[in-house]
Amino acid sequence: QVQLVESGGGLVQAGDSLRLSCTASGRAFSRYDMGWFRQAPGKEREFVAASGWIAGSTYYADSVKGRFTISRDNAKNTLYLQMNSLKPEDSAVYYCAARPAYSSGSYYGPNEYVYWGQGTQVTVSS
């Protein structure tokens, strides 16, 4: 079992930066693929970024590539999402997700993940 708790959301202006954190409880954080997803009102949950359990394996949605950076500190059981050059369309609830290593399936689909946090709100004003 893994419990995930996100933090770091807030209200910012367009062009600002935010860093989200996701702290995991339980053991073997390093043996999980981790992902960030987001969901805006009236829209489906969408993939933002993922960090595979294999060091250095990262994946991004085209809409955030070059602006967002996912990273993890396995010693601290924490996943990060550095968000730069934020846009109003980045406004959403951001969720952290996890799945065990060696899971099959795409990194991009929310159904591929087993554990979810409660989400943190990010609002970007224009």
XYZ file of C-alpha atoms in Angstrom:
126
model
C 0.000 0.000 0.000
C 1.131 3.506 -0.811
C -0.461 6.701 0.443
C 0.198 9.877 -1.490
C -0.165 13.457 -0.278
C 0.230 16.398 -2.646
C 1.113 19.941 -1.644
C 2.291 23.176 -3.193
C -0.730 24.272 -5.179
C -2.028 27.812 -5.123
C -3.143 30.884 -7.021
C -0.539 32.473 -9.272
C -0.404 34.784 -12.261
C 0.383 33.779 -15.797
C 4.124 33.418 -16.252
C 4.766 32.518 -12.630
C 6.198 29.278 -11.307
C 5.045 26.708 -8.764
C 6.545 23.508 -7.420
C 4.236 20.699 -6.440
C 5.323 17.972 -4.068
C 3.945 14.498 -3.511
C 5.076 12.640 -0.424
C 4.568 8.885 -0.302
C 4.201 6.714 2.744
C 5.197 3.102 2.795
C 8.281 1.321 1.634
C 10.102 0.999 -1.633
C 9.150 4.350 -3.150
C 12.018 3.847 -5.572
C 10.239 0.774 -6.952
C 7.233 2.703 -8.199
C 6.514 4.500 -11.398
C 5.143 7.906 -10.458
C 2.970 10.283 -12.409
C 1.288 13.658 -12.308
C -2.163 14.118 -13.770
C -4.538 17.052 -13.778
C -8.240 17.589 -14.113
C -10.003 20.822 -14.929
C -13.729 21.323 -14.302
C -15.803 19.510 -16.884
C -12.793 17.775 -18.406
C -11.301 14.324 -18.150
C -8.237 13.661 -16.080
C -5.184 14.086 -18.283
C -1.582 13.018 -18.156
C 0.997 15.674 -17.302
C 4.280 13.896 -16.582
C 5.711 10.611 -15.339
C 8.880 9.403 -13.706
C 9.651 5.748 -14.226
C 11.282 3.735 -11.491
C 14.315 3.371 -13.720
C 16.459 6.414 -13.017
C 16.273 9.086 -15.657
C 13.125 7.862 -17.374
C 10.749 10.796 -17.668
C 7.791 11.468 -19.891
C 5.789 14.616 -20.582
C 2.599 15.693 -22.219
C 3.248 17.878 -25.245
C 1.345 20.717 -23.611
C 3.851 21.006 -20.757
C 7.081 19.910 -22.413
C 9.779 22.520 -21.915
C 7.870 24.238 -19.103
C 7.369 21.503 -16.488
C 9.986 19.240 -14.956
C 9.256 16.084 -13.009
C 11.790 14.793 -10.527
C 11.959 12.504 -7.540
C 13.990 12.150 -4.387
C 13.814 8.497 -3.441
C 15.579 9.130 -0.138
C 12.754 11.475 0.855
C 9.948 9.449 -0.743
C 8.960 12.583 -2.613
C 7.966 13.370 -6.171
C 8.121 16.913 -7.519
C 6.658 18.845 -10.398
C 8.366 22.137 -11.164
C 5.997 24.239 -13.231
C 7.378 27.306 -14.997
C 5.788 29.802 -17.379
C 2.354 28.873 -16.144
C -0.643 29.591 -18.332
C -4.323 29.968 -17.444
C -4.992 26.676 -19.234
C -2.759 24.934 -16.691
C -5.397 25.621 -14.034
C -6.667 22.313 -12.635
C -6.538 19.973 -9.700
C -3.208 18.183 -9.891
C -2.992 14.584 -8.757
C -0.032 12.409 -7.921
C -0.277 8.738 -8.874
C 1.806 5.598 -8.436
C 2.036 2.081 -9.807
C 4.448 -0.729 -8.976
C 7.601 -1.212 -11.019
C 7.359 -3.610 -13.963
C 3.758 -2.616 -14.548
C 2.773 -3.066 -18.148
C 0.897 -0.473 -20.099
C 1.419 3.115 -21.003
C 2.625 5.772 -18.600
C 0.043 8.106 -20.048
C -3.265 6.570 -19.028
C -4.753 7.254 -15.589
C -6.173 3.739 -15.501
C -2.621 2.367 -15.466
C -1.999 3.749 -11.990
C -3.058 2.093 -8.764
C -2.584 4.695 -6.037
C -3.748 8.303 -6.057
C -3.417 11.356 -3.867
C -6.242 13.698 -2.987
C -5.102 16.433 -5.345
C -3.936 20.018 -5.009
C -5.528 22.993 -6.748
C -3.514 25.125 -9.137
C -5.128 28.294 -10.428
C -3.381 30.544 -12.930
C -4.890 33.959 -13.507
C -4.384 35.896 -16.721
